[in-house]
Amino acid sequence: MTNSYCLAPKQDMYAIQNQKGVSLIGLMIGLLVSMVAVLGSLSLYTTLTQVSVDTVLDAQHNGNTATSMLRIQMEIQAAGYGLNKPDPAASPTQFPHIVTIPNSTDSMISQEVRWRTQLNPSSTLVQCARIIERPASHAHLANHNTGGGRVGKELVLQKTDSARTANCTATGNLNNITTANWNNPNTSNELLGVSVINRIDAAYSRSVALTHIFDFQLLAKDCSPFGMMPTQALTSLRVSYASAASLNSDSLNATAGNGNTQRLIAYELCIANPVS
């Protein structure tokens, strides 16, 4: 009896003998490539998320400052209304109906503009008002000063009148109105929402002297009230502010005012009433 079986070709035997499994080195290389791909994806996701958040916050900042500019223009136009033009030769001295205070004695206030008006010409009651910029302190402000390391700035409109303080007069020095004379900043004041949040801290650290967003300057020049009346020698209030792009710029200048090329957004409000 003959035993019969099938013999594999010699080359096939060699192929079977030479087959090997996955090596440890191959696994490590594959794992490294996978880790690099995952880390790259995470980095891209983080970058896209941060860009999206920054875009929203920049838009919010620019929208708030633009809205505040409109409100400032509406309020400032009341300066000097119903009052006679101050006479610099009068005795006692008569002071302008609008002033700016760039360096307040209150360390919490970085910028301030004050003015007065007489809303009812038949009444002797004089109303004084001011807009100040200070660190945000109200919980309902979008990016207030509490929690998360956020830093906010807010514009506040405050008012008083001659019935509350003897320093609010038709011709007196507006600088003499003390903090206690203004309305309660926690109840009856109005907020003009301007906020700056955490990442803009870097902008401030690059420019230590820049402690405010808004800058107020009084100018004596020819202008046309409301852009409709004839040009005449009047007082203008130049209001400039730093946009989100300016605050995020590495070249942000420290000095506010006309010489600060980074504070590019500025408006000059021609005051129609006799104020100085």
PDB file of C-alpha atoms in Angstrom:
ATOM      1  CA  MET A   1       0.000   0.000   0.000  1.00  0.00           C
ATOM      2  CA  THR A   2       1.377   3.229  -1.049  1.00  0.00           C
ATOM      3  CA  ASN A   3       1.004   6.353   1.167  1.00  0.00           C
ATOM      4  CA  SER A   4       0.037   9.392  -0.920  1.00  0.00           C
ATOM      5  CA  TYR A   5       0.155  12.973   0.201  1.00  0.00           C
ATOM      6  CA  CYS A   6       0.616  16.379  -1.380  1.00  0.00           C
ATOM      7  CA  LEU A   7       3.935  18.116  -0.972  1.00  0.00           C
ATOM      8  CA  ALA A   8       3.932  21.923  -1.091  1.00  0.00           C
ATOM      9  CA  PRO A   9       6.293  23.480  -3.559  1.00  0.00           C
ATOM     10  CA  LYS A  10       9.641  24.400  -2.079  1.00  0.00           C
ATOM     11  CA  GLN A  11       9.192  28.166  -2.575  1.00  0.00           C
ATOM     12  CA  ASP A  12       5.857  28.083  -0.701  1.00  0.00           C
ATOM     13  CA  MET A  13       7.538  26.392   2.226  1.00  0.00           C
ATOM     14  CA  TYR A  14      10.067  29.198   2.372  1.00  0.00           C
ATOM     15  CA  ALA A  15       7.270  31.837   2.275  1.00  0.00           C
ATOM     16  CA  ILE A  16       5.479  30.231   5.219  1.00  0.00           C
ATOM     17  CA  GLN A  17       8.702  30.071   7.204  1.00  0.00           C
ATOM     18  CA  ASN A  18       9.506  33.777   6.492  1.00  0.00           C
ATOM     19  CA  GLN A  19       6.111  35.170   7.634  1.00  0.00           C
ATOM     20  CA  LYS A  20       6.345  37.288  10.842  1.00  0.00           C
ATOM     21  CA  GLY A  21       3.847  39.208  13.120  1.00  0.00           C
ATOM     22  CA  VAL A  22       3.734  42.949  13.865  1.00  0.00           C
ATOM     23  CA  SER A  23       6.909  44.089  15.552  1.00  0.00           C
ATOM     24  CA  LEU A  24       7.106  46.278  18.677  1.00  0.00           C
ATOM     25  CA  ILE A  25       8.942  48.942  16.732  1.00  0.00           C
ATOM     26  CA  GLY A  26       6.167  49.059  14.156  1.00  0.00           C
ATOM     27  CA  LEU A  27       3.557  49.466  16.910  1.00  0.00           C
ATOM     28  CA  MET A  28       5.516  52.307  18.515  1.00  0.00           C
ATOM     29  CA  ILE A  29       5.882  54.144  15.215  1.00  0.00           C
ATOM     30  CA  GLY A  30       2.173  53.776  14.486  1.00  0.00           C
ATOM     31  CA  LEU A  31       1.307  55.000  17.984  1.00  0.00           C
ATOM     32  CA  LEU A  32       3.582  58.019  17.573  1.00  0.00           C
ATOM     33  CA  VAL A  33       2.020  58.965  14.258  1.00  0.00           C
ATOM     34  CA  SER A  34      -1.467  58.636  15.781  1.00  0.00           C
ATOM     35  CA  MET A  35      -0.522  60.819  18.762  1.00  0.00           C
ATOM     36  CA  VAL A  36       0.882  63.530  16.499  1.00  0.00           C
ATOM     37  CA  ALA A  37      -2.334  63.504  14.447  1.00  0.00           C
ATOM     38  CA  VAL A  38      -4.531  63.714  17.567  1.00  0.00           C
ATOM     39  CA  LEU A  39      -2.450  66.543  19.089  1.00  0.00           C
ATOM     40  CA  GLY A  40      -2.566  68.435  15.811  1.00  0.00           C
ATOM     41  CA  SER A  41      -6.340  68.102  15.676  1.00  0.00           C
ATOM     42  CA  LEU A  42      -6.692  69.302  19.275  1.00  0.00           C
ATOM     43  CA  SER A  43      -4.423  72.268  18.626  1.00  0.00           C
ATOM     44  CA  LEU A  44      -6.432  73.231  15.538  1.00  0.00           C
ATOM     45  CA  TYR A  45      -9.692  72.917  17.481  1.00  0.00           C
ATOM     46  CA  THR A  46      -8.348  75.104  20.317  1.00  0.00           C
ATOM     47  CA  THR A  47      -7.146  77.744  17.867  1.00  0.00           C
ATOM     48  CA  LEU A  48     -10.441  77.845  15.971  1.00  0.00           C
ATOM     49  CA  THR A  49     -12.396  78.058  19.234  1.00  0.00           C
ATOM     50  CA  GLN A  50     -10.234  80.903  20.546  1.00  0.00           C
ATOM     51  CA  VAL A  51     -10.516  82.808  17.277  1.00  0.00           C
ATOM     52  CA  SER A  52     -14.287  82.426  17.382  1.00  0.00           C
ATOM     53  CA  VAL A  53     -14.492  83.642  20.998  1.00  0.00           C
ATOM     54  CA  ASP A  54     -12.157  86.588  20.336  1.00  0.00           C
ATOM     55  CA  THR A  55     -14.199  87.607  17.305  1.00  0.00           C
ATOM     56  CA  VAL A  56     -17.390  87.695  19.376  1.00  0.00           C
ATOM     57  CA  LEU A  57     -15.723  89.668  22.170  1.00  0.00           C
ATOM     58  CA  ASP A  58     -14.141  92.152  19.765  1.00  0.00           C
ATOM     59  CA  ALA A  59     -17.496  92.693  18.085  1.00  0.00           C
ATOM     60  CA  GLN A  60     -19.099  93.210  21.491  1.00  0.00           C
ATOM     61  CA  HIS A  61     -16.480  95.769  22.479  1.00  0.00           C
ATOM     62  CA  ASN A  62     -16.785  97.701  19.226  1.00  0.00           C
ATOM     63  CA  GLY A  63     -20.576  97.620  19.402  1.00  0.00           C
ATOM     64  CA  ASN A  64     -20.592  98.877  22.996  1.00  0.00           C
ATOM     65  CA  THR A  65     -18.213 101.734  22.275  1.00  0.00           C
ATOM     66  CA  ALA A  66     -20.158 102.795  19.180  1.00  0.00           C
ATOM     67  CA  THR A  67     -23.441 102.775  21.100  1.00  0.00           C
ATOM     68  CA  SER A  68     -21.843 104.732  23.925  1.00  0.00           C
ATOM     69  CA  MET A  69     -20.608 107.329  21.456  1.00  0.00           C
ATOM     70  CA  LEU A  70     -24.190 107.945  20.309  1.00  0.00           C
ATOM     71  CA  ARG A  71     -25.375 108.342  23.889  1.00  0.00           C
ATOM     72  CA  ILE A  72     -22.485 110.675  24.745  1.00  0.00           C
ATOM     73  CA  GLN A  73     -23.339 112.861  21.754  1.00  0.00           C
ATOM     74  CA  MET A  74     -26.974 113.111  22.854  1.00  0.00           C
ATOM     75  CA  GLU A  75     -26.056 114.041  26.433  1.00  0.00           C
ATOM     76  CA  ILE A  76     -23.216 116.454  25.671  1.00  0.00           C
ATOM     77  CA  GLN A  77     -25.365 118.580  23.350  1.00  0.00           C
ATOM     78  CA  ALA A  78     -27.264 119.725  26.459  1.00  0.00           C
ATOM     79  CA  ALA A  79     -24.148 121.484  27.796  1.00  0.00           C
ATOM     80  CA  GLY A  80     -24.842 125.190  28.264  1.00  0.00           C
ATOM     81  CA  TYR A  81     -28.479 124.995  27.207  1.00  0.00           C
ATOM     82  CA  GLY A  82     -30.576 127.733  28.813  1.00  0.00           C
ATOM     83  CA  LEU A  83     -27.505 129.453  30.286  1.00  0.00           C
ATOM     84  CA  ASN A  84     -25.721 132.642  29.328  1.00  0.00           C
ATOM     85  CA  LYS A  85     -22.226 132.510  27.928  1.00  0.00           C
ATOM     86  CA  PRO A  86     -19.714 132.807  30.818  1.00  0.00           C
ATOM     87  CA  ASP A  87     -18.004 136.183  31.053  1.00  0.00           C
ATOM     88  CA  PRO A  88     -14.291 135.678  31.783  1.00  0.00           C
ATOM     89  CA  ALA A  89     -13.976 139.302  32.952  1.00  0.00           C
ATOM     90  CA  ALA A  90     -16.804 139.011  35.480  1.00  0.00           C
ATOM     91  CA  SER A  91     -16.238 139.181  39.204  1.00  0.00           C
ATOM     92  CA  PRO A  92     -16.613 136.742  40.786  1.00  0.00           C
ATOM     93  CA  THR A  93     -15.053 134.565  38.099  1.00  0.00           C
ATOM     94  CA  GLN A  94     -17.433 132.696  35.810  1.00  0.00           C
ATOM     95  CA  PHE A  95     -16.386 129.235  34.644  1.00  0.00           C
ATOM     96  CA  PRO A  96     -17.172 127.312  31.406  1.00  0.00           C
ATOM     97  CA  HIS A  97     -20.281 125.164  31.221  1.00  0.00           C
ATOM     98  CA  ILE A  98     -18.290 122.065  30.219  1.00  0.00           C
ATOM     99  CA  VAL A  99     -14.921 120.778  31.447  1.00  0.00           C
ATOM    100  CA  THR A 100     -12.808 117.652  31.123  1.00  0.00           C
ATOM    101  CA  ILE A 101     -10.942 116.150  34.047  1.00  0.00           C
ATOM    102  CA  PRO A 102      -8.230 113.823  32.715  1.00  0.00           C
ATOM    103  CA  ASN A 103      -6.664 113.227  36.128  1.00  0.00           C
ATOM    104  CA  SER A 104      -9.357 112.730  38.724  1.00  0.00           C
ATOM    105  CA  THR A 105      -8.599 112.805  42.435  1.00  0.00           C
ATOM    106  CA  ASP A 106     -10.574 109.557  42.616  1.00  0.00           C
ATOM    107  CA  SER A 107      -8.159 106.758  41.728  1.00  0.00           C
ATOM    108  CA  MET A 108     -11.048 104.624  40.437  1.00  0.00           C
ATOM    109  CA  ILE A 109     -11.946 107.165  37.733  1.00  0.00           C
ATOM    110  CA  SER A 110      -9.698 107.217  34.682  1.00  0.00           C
ATOM    111  CA  GLN A 111     -11.583 109.759  32.540  1.00  0.00           C
ATOM    112  CA  GLU A 112     -14.301 112.309  33.227  1.00  0.00           C
ATOM    113  CA  VAL A 113     -16.245 115.058  31.460  1.00  0.00           C
ATOM    114  CA  ARG A 114     -18.654 117.435  33.282  1.00  0.00           C
ATOM    115  CA  TRP A 115     -21.237 119.930  32.061  1.00  0.00           C
ATOM    116  CA  ARG A 116     -24.303 121.865  33.216  1.00  0.00           C
ATOM    117  CA  THR A 117     -27.585 122.968  31.734  1.00  0.00           C
ATOM    118  CA  GLN A 118     -30.827 124.717  32.649  1.00  0.00           C
ATOM    119  CA  LEU A 119     -33.554 122.557  31.195  1.00  0.00           C
ATOM    120  CA  ASN A 120     -36.306 124.996  32.117  1.00  0.00           C
ATOM    121  CA  PRO A 121     -35.279 128.588  31.271  1.00  0.00           C
ATOM    122  CA  SER A 122     -38.095 129.904  33.468  1.00  0.00           C
ATOM    123  CA  SER A 123     -36.605 128.126  36.483  1.00  0.00           C
ATOM    124  CA  THR A 124     -33.405 128.887  38.348  1.00  0.00           C
ATOM    125  CA  LEU A 125     -32.685 125.178  38.845  1.00  0.00           C
ATOM    126  CA  VAL A 126     -29.363 124.212  37.270  1.00  0.00           C
ATOM    127  CA  GLN A 127     -28.604 120.597  36.482  1.00  0.00           C
ATOM    128  CA  CYS A 128     -25.035 119.284  36.431  1.00  0.00           C
ATOM    129  CA  ALA A 129     -23.970 115.995  34.875  1.00  0.00           C
ATOM    130  CA  ARG A 130     -20.849 113.964  34.305  1.00  0.00           C
ATOM    131  CA  ILE A 131     -19.696 110.873  32.442  1.00  0.00           C
ATOM    132  CA  ILE A 132     -16.961 108.873  34.103  1.00  0.00           C
ATOM    133  CA  GLU A 133     -15.029 105.772  33.123  1.00  0.00           C
ATOM    134  CA  ARG A 134     -14.180 103.382  35.931  1.00  0.00           C
ATOM    135  CA  PRO A 135     -13.659  99.664  36.645  1.00  0.00           C
ATOM    136  CA  ALA A 136     -16.879  97.722  36.172  1.00  0.00           C
ATOM    137  CA  SER A 137     -18.707  97.018  39.399  1.00  0.00           C
ATOM    138  CA  HIS A 138     -22.215  95.989  38.379  1.00  0.00           C
ATOM    139  CA  ALA A 139     -23.184  92.338  38.067  1.00  0.00           C
ATOM    140  CA  HIS A 140     -25.535  92.979  35.141  1.00  0.00           C
ATOM    141  CA  LEU A 141     -22.728  94.375  32.994  1.00  0.00           C
ATOM    142  CA  ALA A 142     -21.753  91.749  30.442  1.00  0.00           C
ATOM    143  CA  ASN A 143     -18.135  91.410  31.588  1.00  0.00           C
ATOM    144  CA  HIS A 144     -18.015  92.741  35.100  1.00  0.00           C
ATOM    145  CA  ASN A 145     -15.122  92.795  37.502  1.00  0.00           C
ATOM    146  CA  THR A 146     -16.020  89.676  39.468  1.00  0.00           C
ATOM    147  CA  GLY A 147     -15.115  86.101  38.752  1.00  0.00           C
ATOM    148  CA  GLY A 148     -12.936  84.422  36.157  1.00  0.00           C
ATOM    149  CA  GLY A 149     -10.184  87.005  36.419  1.00  0.00           C
ATOM    150  CA  ARG A 150     -12.116  89.316  34.115  1.00  0.00           C
ATOM    151  CA  VAL A 151     -11.466  93.025  34.070  1.00  0.00           C
ATOM    152  CA  GLY A 152     -14.169  95.372  32.878  1.00  0.00           C
ATOM    153  CA  LYS A 153     -14.541  99.104  32.305  1.00  0.00           C
ATOM    154  CA  GLU A 154     -17.819 100.968  32.378  1.00  0.00           C
ATOM    155  CA  LEU A 155     -19.037 104.425  31.475  1.00  0.00           C
ATOM    156  CA  VAL A 156     -21.401 105.908  34.045  1.00  0.00           C
ATOM    157  CA  LEU A 157     -23.703 108.900  33.633  1.00  0.00           C
ATOM    158  CA  GLN A 158     -24.381 110.737  36.909  1.00  0.00           C
ATOM    159  CA  LYS A 159     -26.379 113.887  37.611  1.00  0.00           C
ATOM    160  CA  THR A 160     -27.066 116.363  40.375  1.00  0.00           C
ATOM    161  CA  ASP A 161     -28.644 119.818  40.599  1.00  0.00           C
ATOM    162  CA  SER A 162     -28.434 123.096  42.443  1.00  0.00           C
ATOM    163  CA  ALA A 163     -31.101 121.929  44.896  1.00  0.00           C
ATOM    164  CA  ARG A 164     -28.798 119.161  46.110  1.00  0.00           C
ATOM    165  CA  THR A 165     -25.495 120.992  46.172  1.00  0.00           C
ATOM    166  CA  ALA A 166     -24.498 124.638  46.263  1.00  0.00           C
ATOM    167  CA  ASN A 167     -21.548 123.817  43.980  1.00  0.00           C
ATOM    168  CA  CYS A 168     -23.835 123.211  40.995  1.00  0.00           C
ATOM    169  CA  THR A 169     -24.418 126.778  39.863  1.00  0.00           C
ATOM    170  CA  ALA A 170     -24.816 128.595  36.556  1.00  0.00           C
ATOM    171  CA  THR A 171     -21.335 130.130  36.674  1.00  0.00           C
ATOM    172  CA  GLY A 172     -19.361 128.222  39.342  1.00  0.00           C
ATOM    173  CA  ASN A 173     -16.431 125.829  38.985  1.00  0.00           C
ATOM    174  CA  LEU A 174     -17.694 122.392  37.952  1.00  0.00           C
ATOM    175  CA  ASN A 175     -14.541 120.876  39.429  1.00  0.00           C
ATOM    176  CA  ASN A 176     -15.795 121.716  42.899  1.00  0.00           C
ATOM    177  CA  ILE A 177     -18.653 119.210  42.809  1.00  0.00           C
ATOM    178  CA  THR A 178     -17.534 116.392  45.085  1.00  0.00           C
ATOM    179  CA  THR A 179     -18.233 112.694  44.710  1.00  0.00           C
ATOM    180  CA  ALA A 180     -20.824 112.780  47.483  1.00  0.00           C
ATOM    181  CA  ASN A 181     -22.890 115.321  45.533  1.00  0.00           C
ATOM    182  CA  TRP A 182     -23.545 113.052  42.561  1.00  0.00           C
ATOM    183  CA  ASN A 183     -26.449 110.639  42.567  1.00  0.00           C
ATOM    184  CA  ASN A 184     -26.005 107.217  44.124  1.00  0.00           C
ATOM    185  CA  PRO A 185     -23.850 105.157  41.730  1.00  0.00           C
ATOM    186  CA  ASN A 186     -25.551 101.929  42.773  1.00  0.00           C
ATOM    187  CA  THR A 187     -29.174 102.894  42.193  1.00  0.00           C
ATOM    188  CA  SER A 188     -30.033 105.955  40.152  1.00  0.00           C
ATOM    189  CA  ASN A 189     -27.122 106.294  37.761  1.00  0.00           C
ATOM    190  CA  GLU A 190     -27.148 105.035  34.198  1.00  0.00           C
ATOM    191  CA  LEU A 191     -24.647 102.657  32.661  1.00  0.00           C
ATOM    192  CA  LEU A 192     -23.314 103.205  29.186  1.00  0.00           C
ATOM    193  CA  GLY A 193     -22.078  99.690  28.586  1.00  0.00           C
ATOM    194  CA  VAL A 194     -18.422  99.578  27.721  1.00  0.00           C
ATOM    195  CA  SER A 195     -16.547  96.492  28.774  1.00  0.00           C
ATOM    196  CA  VAL A 196     -13.052  95.123  28.385  1.00  0.00           C
ATOM    197  CA  ILE A 197     -12.255  91.572  29.377  1.00  0.00           C
ATOM    198  CA  ASN A 198      -9.353  89.322  30.249  1.00  0.00           C
ATOM    199  CA  ARG A 199      -7.303  89.057  27.053  1.00  0.00           C
ATOM    200  CA  ILE A 200      -7.121  92.854  26.749  1.00  0.00           C
ATOM    201  CA  ASP A 201      -5.149  92.865  29.992  1.00  0.00           C
ATOM    202  CA  ALA A 202      -2.207  92.040  27.750  1.00  0.00           C
ATOM    203  CA  ALA A 203      -2.793  95.261  25.827  1.00  0.00           C
ATOM    204  CA  TYR A 204      -2.767  97.256  29.036  1.00  0.00           C
ATOM    205  CA  SER A 205       0.416  95.529  30.199  1.00  0.00           C
ATOM    206  CA  ARG A 206       2.092  96.555  26.947  1.00  0.00           C
ATOM    207  CA  SER A 207       1.058 100.123  27.631  1.00  0.00           C
ATOM    208  CA  VAL A 208       1.080 100.749  31.354  1.00  0.00           C
ATOM    209  CA  ALA A 209       0.053 104.400  31.066  1.00  0.00           C
ATOM    210  CA  LEU A 210      -3.062 103.541  29.057  1.00  0.00           C
ATOM    211  CA  THR A 211      -5.637 103.082  31.801  1.00  0.00           C
ATOM    212  CA  HIS A 212      -8.766 104.099  29.910  1.00  0.00           C
ATOM    213  CA  ILE A 213     -10.649 103.344  26.726  1.00  0.00           C
ATOM    214  CA  PHE A 214     -12.191 106.792  26.184  1.00  0.00           C
ATOM    215  CA  ASP A 215     -10.417 110.116  25.996  1.00  0.00           C
ATOM    216  CA  PHE A 216     -12.160 113.511  26.242  1.00  0.00           C
ATOM    217  CA  GLN A 217     -10.632 116.765  24.955  1.00  0.00           C
ATOM    218  CA  LEU A 218     -12.122 120.226  24.601  1.00  0.00           C
ATOM    219  CA  LEU A 219     -11.171 122.154  21.480  1.00  0.00           C
ATOM    220  CA  ALA A 220     -11.841 125.772  20.533  1.00  0.00           C
ATOM    221  CA  LYS A 221     -12.356 125.729  16.769  1.00  0.00           C
ATOM    222  CA  ASP A 222     -14.723 126.561  13.958  1.00  0.00           C
ATOM    223  CA  CYS A 223     -17.393 123.919  13.604  1.00  0.00           C
ATOM    224  CA  SER A 224     -20.946 123.384  12.423  1.00  0.00           C
ATOM    225  CA  PRO A 225     -23.462 122.219  15.080  1.00  0.00           C
ATOM    226  CA  PHE A 226     -25.279 119.061  14.001  1.00  0.00           C
ATOM    227  CA  GLY A 227     -23.576 119.429  10.619  1.00  0.00           C
ATOM    228  CA  MET A 228     -26.403 121.673   9.452  1.00  0.00           C
ATOM    229  CA  MET A 229     -25.856 125.115  10.983  1.00  0.00           C
ATOM    230  CA  PRO A 230     -23.340 127.649   9.611  1.00  0.00           C
ATOM    231  CA  THR A 231     -19.727 127.163  10.664  1.00  0.00           C
ATOM    232  CA  GLN A 232     -18.781 129.389  13.556  1.00  0.00           C
ATOM    233  CA  ALA A 233     -16.270 129.659  16.380  1.00  0.00           C
ATOM    234  CA  LEU A 234     -17.586 127.266  19.012  1.00  0.00           C
ATOM    235  CA  THR A 235     -16.362 124.663  21.469  1.00  0.00           C
ATOM    236  CA  SER A 236     -15.974 121.055  20.348  1.00  0.00           C
ATOM    237  CA  LEU A 237     -15.574 117.969  22.473  1.00  0.00           C
ATOM    238  CA  ARG A 238     -13.239 115.476  20.869  1.00  0.00           C
ATOM    239  CA  VAL A 239     -14.118 111.961  22.022  1.00  0.00           C
ATOM    240  CA  SER A 240     -11.732 109.223  21.001  1.00  0.00           C
ATOM    241  CA  TYR A 241     -11.648 105.594  21.980  1.00  0.00           C
ATOM    242  CA  ALA A 242      -9.573 102.502  21.412  1.00  0.00           C
ATOM    243  CA  SER A 243     -11.209  99.864  19.271  1.00  0.00           C
ATOM    244  CA  ALA A 244     -10.679  96.159  19.859  1.00  0.00           C
ATOM    245  CA  ALA A 245      -8.057  96.152  17.107  1.00  0.00           C
ATOM    246  CA  SER A 246      -6.163  98.968  18.825  1.00  0.00           C
ATOM    247  CA  LEU A 247      -6.301  97.279  22.218  1.00  0.00           C
ATOM    248  CA  ASN A 248      -4.936  94.066  20.745  1.00  0.00           C
ATOM    249  CA  SER A 249      -2.124  95.859  18.925  1.00  0.00           C
ATOM    250  CA  ASP A 250       1.435  95.374  20.150  1.00  0.00           C
ATOM    251  CA  SER A 251       2.216  98.954  19.129  1.00  0.00           C
ATOM    252  CA  LEU A 252      -0.495 100.521  21.280  1.00  0.00           C
ATOM    253  CA  ASN A 253       0.756 103.912  22.424  1.00  0.00           C
ATOM    254  CA  ALA A 254       0.789 104.846  26.085  1.00  0.00           C
ATOM    255  CA  THR A 255      -0.179 108.479  25.663  1.00  0.00           C
ATOM    256  CA  ALA A 256      -3.755 109.394  24.913  1.00  0.00           C
ATOM    257  CA  GLY A 257      -4.725 112.433  22.911  1.00  0.00           C
ATOM    258  CA  ASN A 258      -4.069 113.883  19.489  1.00  0.00           C
ATOM    259  CA  GLY A 259      -0.587 112.396  19.276  1.00  0.00           C
ATOM    260  CA  ASN A 260      -1.753 108.848  19.878  1.00  0.00           C
ATOM    261  CA  THR A 261      -1.953 107.351  16.410  1.00  0.00           C
ATOM    262  CA  GLN A 262      -3.340 104.081  17.734  1.00  0.00           C
ATOM    263  CA  ARG A 263      -6.515 105.687  19.094  1.00  0.00           C
ATOM    264  CA  LEU A 264      -7.842 105.983  15.584  1.00  0.00           C
ATOM    265  CA  ILE A 265     -11.585 106.210  16.222  1.00  0.00           C
ATOM    266  CA  ALA A 266     -12.499 109.758  17.196  1.00  0.00           C
ATOM    267  CA  TYR A 267     -15.439 112.105  16.865  1.00  0.00           C
ATOM    268  CA  GLU A 268     -15.667 115.837  17.388  1.00  0.00           C
ATOM    269  CA  LEU A 269     -18.977 116.990  18.832  1.00  0.00           C
ATOM    270  CA  CYS A 270     -19.705 120.620  18.014  1.00  0.00           C
ATOM    271  CA  ILE A 271     -21.617 122.107  20.948  1.00  0.00           C
ATOM    272  CA  ALA A 272     -24.313 124.486  19.755  1.00  0.00           C
ATOM    273  CA  ASN A 273     -24.854 126.244  23.097  1.00  0.00           C
ATOM    274  CA  PRO A 274     -22.543 128.975  24.481  1.00  0.00           C
ATOM    275  CA  VAL A 275     -20.378 127.060  26.898  1.00  0.00           C
ATOM    276  CA  SER A 276     -17.183 129.072  27.345  1.00  0.00           C
TER     277      SER A 276
END
